[in-house]
Amino acid sequence: MRRLSSWRLGPPIMAILLILVIWQICVSLFDMPAWMLPSPVQIIQEGIAIYPRLLGHTLSTIQIALGGFAIGVSVGILLAVALHLVPQVRQSVYPLMVLSQNIPIIALAPLLVLWFGFGDLPKILIITLVCFFPVAVSLIDGFRQTSPTLKNYMQMIGASRRQIFFKLEWPSALPYFFSGLKISATYSVMGAVIAEWLGAQEGLGVFMTLASSAFRTDQVFVAIFVIMAISLILFGFILLLEKWLVPWDTDQKEAHKDGE
Amino acid sequence: MVNKLEIDGLTHTFGGQNNVHVLDDLSLSVAEGEFVTLLGPSGSGKSTIFNLIGGLFKPDQGDIFIEGERVNGQRGHISYLPQQDSLLPWRTIEDNVVLVQEITGKVDKAAAREWLERAGLGGYGASYPDVLSGGMRQRVAFIRSLLSPQELMLLDEPFGALDELTRLDMQDWLLKIWEMDRRSVLFITHSIEEALYMSDRILILSDKPARIVREIEVPFARPRHHDITLDNTFNQLKREIYQMLKVGNQND
């Protein structure tokens, strides 16, 4: 899996502003009805108006998204480490892991609700299911990419299996881990919304279902913007964490960029 | 006195489909504070000898003694410097230097800083390896092996990946540092000149299966200077070794 490179803030913000401006102009130019496509200004106004009601839904979504993300990532790490340290297990479990990603969530979610009720558990399970996979796969790849020269060196100086894992394999897989983590982070918010959409009392997914069936397209867009914002903030937080925990890799990349 | 390293009748064959007979009844020894070089054609099993001494696997026959203790298949008795890129990229220079000490249990950061200073790397303690040149990285790796508590050093073509000028520079540097703390060294190279310049004794290996075909005592006094490479005796020895390696290859 290739690494996702870190980005700079200026260009993407300009691009987003440009899209919003074009959008605004098109809506007024073609005189679009608000139930078909509201303008960005209308969406922002609606967002401010329904803010108190939206806040509860947003917090609820953030809560299960983060909960599911944390559990999913933990499961991903544990699986990757187990599969790496016990190769016999890898052969039998790896295909199952891939199969787990082929279960259609749309079919699974109602079943989970049927089995575990309308509480948080079925939702967290769905998010865990979509989040563990990118982390597990990228970590396993990372472990396998460990330099054979360095491994030979560690063995020659008498390092134990445990020391080789913690001093060599884990740090060398860390950049890969962060690639998986970024993908999982965006999946977690989407997973939360889909899970709520299929059965919940609160959350942005519920809010969107209600808004959409009432033809309140402006409110649907408000929810979409909020979801994007949550994903971006989570993503940004992981970038910062990566910069802090993987300085040798991120600094190097920036040095190359400056050299261009 | 007991030799630092004593290898007795080492024989090894790699199994698998095309059984490769790598070592055949190989014996050698390295005395306390001695610099011994294994010189041989590439692919003559030099690295296998190192892996056996390092205990990565057990020899089919023969014994390895370090300070009189039989260490067949046991790891952690040697200090090791591979050809290149053995620094961990996520550790600063200083943390890389103490890596071996972490493995063996006793970290001494003050000594690490002191040696980096002595080696002319004082300002780089907090840098990451990727800002250093290949030669500098090898210096750091050498300091790391000097700081390891195991007294026998195995140097596996440590300058093999460097360009010619850096290489000459590194030879002088390594000898200078080595003179400060004379460890027993077993050195691998395929450069005849490097072997003559660096060592007390040269062991010439045959092609596979490797045996020692000749042993040469290098007569030059230490500390050495590159001037000796212009010396008649030096060139005489160089020619002899060259002939020997050539003959060895023709016998295949």
Short mmCIF file of C-alpha atoms in Angstrom, two decimals:
data_model
loop_
_atom_site.label_atom_id
_atom_site.label_comp_id
_atom_site.label_asym_id
_atom_site.label_seq_id
_atom_site.Cartn_x
_atom_site.Cartn_y
_atom_site.Cartn_z
CA MET A 1 0.00 0.00 0.00
CA ARG A 2 1.46 3.36 -1.00
CA ARG A 3 1.74 6.02 1.64
CA LEU A 4 -0.67 8.90 1.62
CA SER A 5 1.42 12.01 1.60
CA SER A 6 0.70 14.93 3.85
CA TRP A 7 -0.72 18.00 2.15
CA ARG A 8 -0.55 21.72 2.52
CA LEU A 9 -3.61 23.70 3.52
CA GLY A 10 -3.57 26.58 1.00
CA PRO A 11 -4.36 24.90 -2.34
CA PRO A 12 -7.22 22.65 -1.13
CA ILE A 13 -8.94 25.56 0.65
CA MET A 14 -8.73 27.64 -2.52
CA ALA A 15 -10.20 24.76 -4.54
CA ILE A 16 -13.11 24.35 -2.12
CA LEU A 17 -13.86 28.09 -2.16
CA LEU A 18 -13.78 28.08 -5.94
CA ILE A 19 -16.27 25.20 -6.12
CA LEU A 20 -18.59 26.97 -3.65
CA VAL A 21 -18.48 30.19 -5.66
CA ILE A 22 -19.24 28.40 -8.94
CA TRP A 23 -22.04 26.53 -7.20
CA GLN A 24 -23.54 29.75 -5.85
CA ILE A 25 -23.38 31.43 -9.26
CA CYS A 26 -24.95 28.43 -11.04
CA VAL A 27 -27.84 28.22 -8.60
CA SER A 28 -28.76 31.90 -9.06
CA LEU A 29 -28.08 31.83 -12.78
CA PHE A 30 -30.36 28.85 -13.51
CA ASP A 31 -32.83 29.80 -10.79
CA MET A 32 -32.74 26.38 -9.10
CA PRO A 33 -35.57 25.55 -6.68
CA ALA A 34 -34.17 25.06 -3.15
CA TRP A 35 -35.63 21.53 -2.81
CA MET A 36 -33.57 20.44 -5.82
CA LEU A 37 -30.29 22.20 -5.12
CA PRO A 38 -29.94 24.90 -2.47
CA SER A 39 -27.13 27.42 -2.76
CA PRO A 40 -24.16 27.36 -0.37
CA VAL A 41 -25.42 30.56 1.28
CA GLN A 42 -28.83 28.99 1.91
CA ILE A 43 -27.17 25.91 3.34
CA ILE A 44 -25.04 27.96 5.72
CA GLN A 45 -28.08 29.99 6.81
CA GLU A 46 -30.04 26.80 7.45
CA GLY A 47 -27.07 25.37 9.33
CA ILE A 48 -27.01 28.35 11.67
CA ALA A 49 -30.76 28.17 12.16
CA ILE A 50 -30.91 24.48 13.11
CA TYR A 51 -27.60 24.48 14.96
CA PRO A 52 -28.98 23.57 18.43
CA ARG A 53 -30.90 20.56 17.11
CA LEU A 54 -27.99 19.51 14.89
CA LEU A 55 -25.48 19.62 17.71
CA GLY A 56 -27.06 16.68 19.54
CA HIS A 57 -27.09 14.57 16.38
CA THR A 58 -23.51 15.52 15.57
CA LEU A 59 -22.20 14.66 19.03
CA SER A 60 -23.98 11.34 18.92
CA THR A 61 -22.39 10.52 15.55
CA ILE A 62 -18.93 11.62 16.69
CA GLN A 63 -19.28 9.50 19.78
CA ILE A 64 -20.03 6.24 18.00
CA ALA A 65 -17.63 7.04 15.15
CA LEU A 66 -14.74 7.52 17.60
CA GLY A 67 -15.78 4.53 19.69
CA GLY A 68 -15.98 2.28 16.65
CA PHE A 69 -12.75 3.72 15.25
CA ALA A 70 -10.86 3.07 18.49
CA ILE A 71 -12.14 -0.49 18.75
CA GLY A 72 -11.62 -1.15 15.04
CA VAL A 73 -8.04 0.12 15.12
CA SER A 74 -7.27 -1.93 18.24
CA VAL A 75 -8.69 -5.05 16.63
CA GLY A 76 -6.68 -4.28 13.47
CA ILE A 77 -3.43 -3.91 15.42
CA LEU A 78 -3.98 -7.07 17.46
CA LEU A 79 -4.85 -9.08 14.37
CA ALA A 80 -1.87 -7.78 12.42
CA VAL A 81 0.56 -8.54 15.24
CA ALA A 82 -0.89 -12.01 15.81
CA LEU A 83 -0.84 -12.80 12.10
CA HIS A 84 2.71 -11.52 11.79
CA LEU A 85 4.11 -13.40 14.77
CA VAL A 86 2.33 -16.68 14.00
CA PRO A 87 2.66 -17.28 10.24
CA GLN A 88 0.56 -20.46 10.38
CA VAL A 89 -2.37 -18.36 11.60
CA ARG A 90 -1.79 -15.88 8.80
CA GLN A 91 -2.46 -18.44 6.11
CA SER A 92 -5.82 -19.40 7.52
CA VAL A 93 -7.06 -16.05 8.81
CA TYR A 94 -5.94 -13.65 6.07
CA PRO A 95 -8.54 -14.86 3.51
CA LEU A 96 -11.26 -14.62 6.17
CA MET A 97 -10.22 -11.04 6.81
CA VAL A 98 -10.61 -10.21 3.14
CA LEU A 99 -13.99 -12.00 3.02
CA SER A 100 -15.21 -9.95 5.99
CA GLN A 101 -14.97 -6.89 3.75
CA ASN A 102 -17.30 -8.42 1.18
CA ILE A 103 -20.30 -8.54 3.50
CA PRO A 104 -22.71 -5.87 2.29
CA ILE A 105 -23.26 -3.48 5.20
CA ILE A 106 -26.79 -2.80 3.94
CA ALA A 107 -27.65 -6.44 4.52
CA LEU A 108 -25.69 -6.79 7.74
CA ALA A 109 -26.89 -3.69 9.58
CA PRO A 110 -30.59 -4.66 9.91
CA LEU A 111 -29.50 -8.13 11.08
CA LEU A 112 -27.24 -6.64 13.75
CA VAL A 113 -30.10 -4.40 14.88
CA LEU A 114 -32.32 -7.48 15.02
CA TRP A 115 -29.77 -9.33 17.15
CA PHE A 116 -28.51 -6.53 19.41
CA GLY A 117 -31.34 -3.97 19.46
CA PHE A 118 -31.24 -0.25 18.72
CA GLY A 119 -28.45 0.58 21.17
CA ASP A 120 -24.88 1.56 20.29
CA LEU A 121 -23.56 -2.00 20.03
CA PRO A 122 -24.71 -2.86 16.47
CA LYS A 123 -23.46 0.51 15.22
CA ILE A 124 -20.09 0.11 16.88
CA LEU A 125 -19.83 -3.39 15.41
CA ILE A 126 -20.39 -2.06 11.90
CA ILE A 127 -17.77 0.66 12.29
CA THR A 128 -15.33 -1.84 13.75
CA LEU A 129 -15.89 -4.10 10.77
CA VAL A 130 -15.01 -1.37 8.26
CA CYS A 131 -12.19 0.16 10.33
CA PHE A 132 -10.08 -2.82 11.32
CA PHE A 133 -9.29 -3.89 7.77
CA PRO A 134 -7.17 -0.99 6.42
CA VAL A 135 -5.15 -0.93 9.65
CA ALA A 136 -4.59 -4.68 9.70
CA VAL A 137 -3.62 -4.94 6.04
CA SER A 138 -1.26 -1.98 6.06
CA LEU A 139 0.42 -3.09 9.28
CA ILE A 140 0.93 -6.65 8.02
CA ASP A 141 2.43 -5.20 4.83
CA GLY A 142 4.60 -2.92 6.94
CA PHE A 143 5.92 -5.80 9.04
CA ARG A 144 6.77 -7.74 5.92
CA GLN A 145 8.61 -4.77 4.41
CA THR A 146 11.12 -4.74 7.29
CA SER A 147 14.60 -4.49 5.80
CA PRO A 148 16.26 -7.94 5.72
CA THR A 149 19.66 -6.28 6.20
CA LEU A 150 18.54 -4.71 9.46
CA LYS A 151 16.91 -7.94 10.59
CA ASN A 152 20.14 -9.83 9.92
CA TYR A 153 22.04 -7.17 11.82
CA MET A 154 19.72 -7.43 14.83
CA GLN A 155 20.13 -11.19 14.87
CA MET A 156 23.90 -10.94 14.60
CA ILE A 157 24.13 -8.69 17.63
CA GLY A 158 22.03 -11.15 19.59
CA ALA A 159 18.62 -9.45 19.74
CA SER A 160 15.75 -11.64 20.95
CA ARG A 161 12.54 -12.13 18.94
CA ARG A 162 10.84 -9.66 21.25
CA GLN A 163 13.58 -7.06 20.85
CA ILE A 164 13.51 -7.48 17.08
CA PHE A 165 9.76 -6.88 17.12
CA PHE A 166 9.76 -3.79 19.31
CA LYS A 167 13.02 -2.19 18.21
CA LEU A 168 12.87 -3.03 14.52
CA GLU A 169 9.64 -4.39 13.06
CA TRP A 170 7.15 -2.17 14.89
CA PRO A 171 8.88 1.17 14.20
CA SER A 172 9.58 0.24 10.60
CA ALA A 173 5.88 -0.61 10.09
CA LEU A 174 4.70 2.61 11.73
CA PRO A 175 4.48 4.73 8.53
CA TYR A 176 2.37 1.95 6.96
CA PHE A 177 0.19 1.87 10.06
CA PHE A 178 -0.54 5.56 9.65
CA SER A 179 -1.57 5.07 6.02
CA GLY A 180 -4.12 2.51 7.19
CA LEU A 181 -5.19 4.73 10.06
CA LYS A 182 -6.04 7.62 7.74
CA ILE A 183 -8.25 5.40 5.61
CA SER A 184 -9.92 3.94 8.69
CA ALA A 185 -10.59 7.40 10.09
CA THR A 186 -12.60 8.47 7.05
CA TYR A 187 -14.37 5.10 6.94
CA SER A 188 -15.35 5.43 10.60
CA VAL A 189 -17.43 8.58 10.05
CA MET A 190 -19.08 7.12 6.94
CA GLY A 191 -19.68 3.87 8.80
CA ALA A 192 -21.31 5.72 11.67
CA VAL A 193 -23.68 7.60 9.35
CA ILE A 194 -24.66 4.46 7.47
CA ALA A 195 -25.19 2.57 10.71
CA GLU A 196 -27.46 5.33 12.02
CA TRP A 197 -29.27 5.58 8.75
CA LEU A 198 -30.26 1.93 9.03
CA GLY A 199 -31.66 2.19 12.51
CA ALA A 200 -31.15 4.67 15.34
CA GLN A 201 -32.94 7.37 17.31
CA GLU A 202 -30.23 9.99 17.09
CA GLY A 203 -27.30 10.95 14.91
CA LEU A 204 -26.56 12.61 11.58
CA GLY A 205 -27.71 9.51 9.72
CA VAL A 206 -31.14 9.78 11.32
CA PHE A 207 -31.22 13.52 10.72
CA MET A 208 -30.44 13.00 7.04
CA THR A 209 -33.13 10.36 6.59
CA LEU A 210 -35.74 12.66 8.12
CA ALA A 211 -34.58 15.71 6.14
CA SER A 212 -34.48 13.81 2.89
CA SER A 213 -37.99 12.36 3.28
CA ALA A 214 -39.28 15.87 4.03
CA PHE A 215 -37.58 17.19 0.86
CA ARG A 216 -35.45 19.49 3.05
CA THR A 217 -32.49 19.27 0.69
CA ASP A 218 -30.84 22.21 2.40
CA GLN A 219 -30.77 20.25 5.67
CA VAL A 220 -29.36 17.19 3.88
CA PHE A 221 -26.53 19.37 2.65
CA VAL A 222 -25.97 20.82 6.11
CA ALA A 223 -25.54 17.26 7.37
CA ILE A 224 -23.17 16.43 4.51
CA PHE A 225 -21.01 19.45 5.33
CA VAL A 226 -20.90 18.50 9.00
CA ILE A 227 -19.87 14.95 8.12
CA MET A 228 -17.10 16.27 5.87
CA ALA A 229 -15.90 18.58 8.60
CA ILE A 230 -15.74 15.73 11.14
CA SER A 231 -13.80 13.53 8.70
CA LEU A 232 -11.36 16.33 7.93
CA ILE A 233 -10.73 17.15 11.57
CA LEU A 234 -10.13 13.48 12.37
CA PHE A 235 -7.82 13.17 9.38
CA GLY A 236 -5.91 16.29 10.36
CA PHE A 237 -5.52 15.03 13.88
CA ILE A 238 -3.99 11.81 12.56
CA LEU A 239 -1.60 13.77 10.34
CA LEU A 240 -0.41 15.69 13.39
CA LEU A 241 -0.03 12.47 15.34
CA GLU A 242 1.98 11.02 12.47
CA LYS A 243 4.25 14.03 12.33
CA TRP A 244 4.88 13.65 16.01
CA LEU A 245 5.35 9.87 16.11
CA VAL A 246 7.04 9.31 12.72
CA PRO A 247 9.34 12.34 12.53
CA TRP A 248 12.04 10.54 10.53
CA ASP A 249 9.61 9.84 7.70
CA THR A 250 7.53 13.03 7.56
CA ASP A 251 10.53 15.35 7.98
CA GLN A 252 12.29 13.59 5.16
CA LYS A 253 9.31 14.03 2.88
CA GLU A 254 9.16 17.74 3.61
CA ALA A 255 12.87 18.09 2.99
CA HIS A 256 12.38 16.52 -0.43
CA LYS A 257 9.47 18.81 -1.12
CA ASP A 258 11.54 21.88 -0.24
CA GLY A 259 14.25 20.67 -2.56
CA GLU A 260 11.89 20.74 -5.53
CA MET B 1 46.94 -17.20 26.46
CA VAL B 2 43.50 -18.13 25.16
CA ASN B 3 42.69 -16.75 21.72
CA LYS B 4 39.81 -14.32 21.40
CA LEU B 5 38.38 -16.40 18.59
CA GLU B 6 39.25 -19.93 17.70
CA ILE B 7 37.61 -21.78 14.84
CA ASP B 8 38.33 -25.43 14.48
CA GLY B 9 37.49 -27.60 11.48
CA LEU B 10 34.38 -25.67 10.42
CA THR B 11 32.43 -27.45 7.68
CA HIS B 12 29.07 -26.35 6.36
CA THR B 13 26.74 -27.26 3.54
CA PHE B 14 23.52 -25.47 2.73
CA GLY B 15 20.80 -28.03 2.16
CA GLY B 16 18.03 -27.73 -0.36
CA GLN B 17 17.96 -28.87 -3.94
CA ASN B 18 21.43 -27.79 -5.01
CA ASN B 19 23.47 -28.67 -1.92
CA VAL B 20 26.09 -25.95 -1.72
CA HIS B 21 29.25 -26.96 0.10
CA VAL B 22 30.34 -23.58 1.48
CA LEU B 23 33.00 -24.31 4.07
CA ASP B 24 35.41 -27.18 4.21
CA ASP B 25 37.42 -27.91 7.36
CA LEU B 26 38.19 -24.26 7.98
CA SER B 27 40.32 -23.33 10.98
CA LEU B 28 41.52 -19.93 12.08
CA SER B 29 42.19 -17.89 15.18
CA VAL B 30 42.27 -14.26 16.25
CA ALA B 31 44.47 -13.31 19.20
CA GLU B 32 43.73 -10.61 21.76
CA GLY B 33 44.03 -7.19 20.11
CA GLU B 34 44.82 -8.65 16.71
CA PHE B 35 43.48 -7.40 13.37
CA VAL B 36 42.92 -10.38 11.08
CA THR B 37 41.53 -10.15 7.56
CA LEU B 38 39.71 -12.76 5.53
CA LEU B 39 40.46 -12.12 1.89
CA GLY B 40 38.75 -14.06 -0.85
CA PRO B 41 36.78 -13.92 -4.06
CA SER B 42 33.18 -12.75 -3.72
CA GLY B 43 30.81 -15.59 -3.01
CA SER B 44 33.53 -17.59 -1.27
CA GLY B 45 31.42 -18.01 1.85
CA LYS B 46 32.92 -15.21 3.92
CA SER B 47 29.53 -14.04 5.10
CA THR B 48 28.60 -17.60 6.01
CA ILE B 49 31.61 -17.71 8.30
CA PHE B 50 30.36 -14.54 9.98
CA ASN B 51 26.81 -15.82 10.30
CA LEU B 52 28.16 -18.98 11.92
CA ILE B 53 30.31 -17.02 14.38
CA GLY B 54 27.29 -14.80 15.08
CA GLY B 55 25.30 -17.93 15.86
CA LEU B 56 22.54 -17.46 13.29
CA PHE B 57 22.79 -21.18 12.61
CA LYS B 58 24.89 -24.17 13.64
CA PRO B 59 27.75 -25.53 11.58
CA ASP B 60 27.51 -29.10 10.25
CA GLN B 61 30.88 -29.89 11.77
CA GLY B 62 33.55 -28.10 13.71
CA ASP B 63 33.59 -25.77 16.68
CA ILE B 64 33.68 -22.07 17.35
CA PHE B 65 35.27 -20.83 20.59
CA ILE B 66 35.10 -17.27 21.82
CA GLU B 67 37.42 -16.66 24.77
CA GLY B 68 37.69 -20.39 25.19
CA GLU B 69 33.94 -20.98 25.40
CA ARG B 70 32.22 -23.10 22.76
CA VAL B 71 29.52 -20.94 21.17
CA ASN B 72 28.17 -22.99 18.25
CA GLY B 73 24.71 -21.63 17.40
CA GLN B 74 24.75 -19.11 20.28
CA ARG B 75 24.01 -15.47 19.58
CA GLY B 76 25.12 -12.32 21.32
CA HIS B 77 28.86 -13.01 21.67
CA ILE B 78 30.13 -10.65 19.01
CA SER B 79 30.10 -7.05 17.95
CA TYR B 80 29.20 -6.66 14.29
CA LEU B 81 29.51 -4.08 11.53
CA PRO B 82 27.79 -4.93 8.25
CA GLN B 83 28.52 -3.49 4.82
CA GLN B 84 25.97 -0.68 4.84
CA ASP B 85 22.68 0.76 6.01
CA SER B 86 22.62 -0.83 9.41
CA LEU B 87 21.47 2.29 11.25
CA LEU B 88 17.81 2.43 12.21
CA PRO B 89 16.30 5.39 10.32
CA TRP B 90 13.88 6.28 13.14
CA ARG B 91 16.59 6.66 15.74
CA THR B 92 18.84 9.66 16.16
CA ILE B 93 22.57 9.08 15.81
CA GLU B 94 23.01 8.94 19.55
CA ASP B 95 20.15 6.47 20.00
CA ASN B 96 21.55 4.36 17.20
CA VAL B 97 24.93 4.22 18.89
CA VAL B 98 23.43 2.86 22.11
CA LEU B 99 21.28 0.26 20.32
CA VAL B 100 23.64 -2.62 21.03
CA GLN B 101 23.86 -1.60 24.65
CA GLU B 102 20.07 -1.69 24.86
CA ILE B 103 20.10 -5.22 23.51
CA THR B 104 22.68 -6.36 26.04
CA GLY B 105 21.21 -4.38 28.89
CA LYS B 106 23.52 -1.54 29.91
CA VAL B 107 23.06 1.86 28.29
CA ASP B 108 25.85 4.41 28.73
CA LYS B 109 24.88 7.63 26.95
CA ALA B 110 27.85 9.55 28.29
CA ALA B 111 30.27 7.11 26.71
CA ALA B 112 28.29 7.28 23.48
CA ARG B 113 28.60 11.06 23.37
CA GLU B 114 32.28 10.89 24.25
CA TRP B 115 33.06 8.46 21.43
CA LEU B 116 31.00 10.42 18.91
CA GLU B 117 33.01 13.47 19.91
CA ARG B 118 36.30 11.62 19.50
CA ALA B 119 35.20 10.33 16.13
CA GLY B 120 34.49 13.84 14.91
CA LEU B 121 30.72 13.30 14.92
CA GLY B 122 30.02 15.41 18.00
CA GLY B 123 27.50 17.75 16.39
CA TYR B 124 25.31 14.99 14.95
CA GLY B 125 24.00 13.28 18.08
CA ALA B 126 20.44 14.49 17.63
CA SER B 127 20.27 14.12 13.82
CA TYR B 128 18.66 11.27 11.96
CA PRO B 129 20.86 9.00 9.81
CA ASP B 130 19.40 10.21 6.51
CA VAL B 131 21.15 13.59 6.84
CA LEU B 132 24.57 11.88 6.94
CA SER B 133 26.64 10.70 3.98
CA GLY B 134 27.37 7.01 3.48
CA GLY B 135 30.84 7.36 4.97
CA MET B 136 29.56 9.20 8.04
CA ARG B 137 26.89 6.57 8.59
CA GLN B 138 29.56 3.87 8.54
CA ARG B 139 31.53 5.84 11.12
CA VAL B 140 28.51 5.93 13.37
CA ALA B 141 27.97 2.21 12.85
CA PHE B 142 31.61 1.54 13.72
CA ILE B 143 31.36 3.59 16.92
CA ARG B 144 28.25 1.60 17.77
CA SER B 145 30.15 -1.67 17.44
CA LEU B 146 33.03 -0.26 19.49
CA LEU B 147 30.61 0.55 22.29
CA SER B 148 29.16 -2.92 22.36
CA PRO B 149 30.39 -4.88 25.35
CA GLN B 150 31.37 -7.91 23.26
CA GLU B 151 35.07 -7.62 22.58
CA LEU B 152 35.37 -9.50 19.33
CA MET B 153 34.49 -7.33 16.34
CA LEU B 154 33.37 -8.76 13.03
CA LEU B 155 33.61 -6.21 10.23
CA ASP B 156 31.91 -7.37 7.05
CA GLU B 157 33.27 -5.33 4.12
CA PRO B 158 32.49 -2.13 6.00
CA PHE B 159 33.74 0.11 3.18
CA GLY B 160 32.43 -1.99 0.31
CA ALA B 161 29.64 0.42 -0.58
CA LEU B 162 31.74 3.59 -0.45
CA ASP B 163 33.48 5.43 -3.26
CA GLU B 164 37.26 5.14 -3.56
CA LEU B 165 38.21 8.45 -1.91
CA THR B 166 35.84 8.02 1.02
CA ARG B 167 37.13 4.50 1.33
CA LEU B 168 40.78 5.56 1.74
CA ASP B 169 39.71 8.22 4.20
CA MET B 170 37.67 5.67 6.16
CA GLN B 171 40.56 3.21 6.34
CA ASP B 172 42.73 5.83 8.03
CA TRP B 173 39.91 6.91 10.28
CA LEU B 174 39.06 3.37 11.34
CA LEU B 175 42.69 2.51 12.09
CA LYS B 176 43.05 5.68 14.14
CA ILE B 177 39.95 4.95 16.20
CA TRP B 178 40.89 1.30 16.50
CA GLU B 179 44.32 2.23 17.89
CA MET B 180 42.54 4.04 20.75
CA ASP B 181 40.87 0.84 21.89
CA ARG B 182 42.46 -2.22 20.42
CA ARG B 183 39.79 -4.84 20.01
CA SER B 184 40.25 -8.18 18.34
CA VAL B 185 39.00 -7.74 14.80
CA LEU B 186 38.04 -10.19 12.11
CA PHE B 187 37.72 -8.19 8.91
CA ILE B 188 36.28 -9.22 5.56
CA THR B 189 37.28 -7.54 2.34
CA HIS B 190 37.93 -8.37 -1.28
CA SER B 191 40.39 -5.52 -1.74
CA ILE B 192 43.99 -6.72 -1.55
CA GLU B 193 45.34 -3.27 -0.82
CA GLU B 194 42.86 -2.68 1.96
CA ALA B 195 43.75 -6.01 3.53
CA LEU B 196 47.48 -5.24 3.45
CA TYR B 197 47.04 -1.73 4.77
CA MET B 198 44.75 -2.62 7.65
CA SER B 199 45.71 -6.01 9.02
CA ASP B 200 48.24 -7.76 11.19
CA ARG B 201 47.54 -11.02 9.43
CA ILE B 202 45.74 -11.95 6.20
CA LEU B 203 44.03 -15.28 5.63
CA ILE B 204 43.40 -16.04 1.99
CA LEU B 205 40.32 -18.08 1.24
CA SER B 206 39.82 -20.39 -1.69
CA ASP B 207 36.66 -20.40 -3.76
CA LYS B 208 33.79 -22.61 -2.52
CA PRO B 209 34.12 -24.72 -0.50
CA ALA B 210 36.19 -22.18 1.40
CA ARG B 211 39.46 -23.25 2.95
CA ILE B 212 42.37 -21.13 4.04
CA VAL B 213 44.95 -21.46 1.30
CA ARG B 214 47.55 -19.18 2.79
CA GLU B 215 48.34 -17.03 5.75
CA ILE B 216 50.37 -13.83 5.44
CA GLU B 217 51.90 -11.90 8.31
CA VAL B 218 51.87 -8.21 7.41
CA PRO B 219 55.28 -6.79 8.43
CA PHE B 220 54.45 -3.09 8.75
CA ALA B 221 54.59 -1.29 12.08
CA ARG B 222 51.67 0.65 13.50
CA PRO B 223 50.45 3.35 13.42
CA ARG B 224 50.43 3.11 9.65
CA HIS B 225 50.27 5.73 6.92
CA HIS B 226 49.16 5.45 3.36
CA ASP B 227 52.80 5.91 2.29
CA ILE B 228 53.40 2.24 2.90
CA THR B 229 51.27 1.44 -0.13
CA LEU B 230 54.19 2.74 -2.21
CA ASP B 231 56.67 0.56 -0.36
CA ASN B 232 58.41 -2.28 -2.26
CA THR B 233 57.50 -4.95 0.25
CA PHE B 234 53.88 -3.80 0.08
CA ASN B 235 53.78 -4.15 -3.69
CA GLN B 236 55.65 -7.44 -3.57
CA LEU B 237 53.02 -8.85 -1.19
CA LYS B 238 50.23 -7.35 -3.26
CA ARG B 239 51.53 -9.09 -6.38
CA GLU B 240 51.89 -12.40 -4.55
CA ILE B 241 48.36 -12.30 -3.23
CA TYR B 242 47.03 -11.30 -6.62
CA GLN B 243 48.75 -14.28 -8.26
CA MET B 244 47.42 -16.56 -5.57
CA LEU B 245 43.81 -15.46 -5.99
CA LYS B 246 44.13 -15.78 -9.76
CA VAL B 247 45.52 -19.31 -9.51
CA GLY B 248 42.77 -20.17 -7.07
CA ASN B 249 40.17 -19.12 -9.59
CA GLN B 250 41.76 -21.02 -12.47
CA ASN B 251 41.55 -24.25 -10.52
CA ASP B 252 37.75 -24.22 -10.66
#
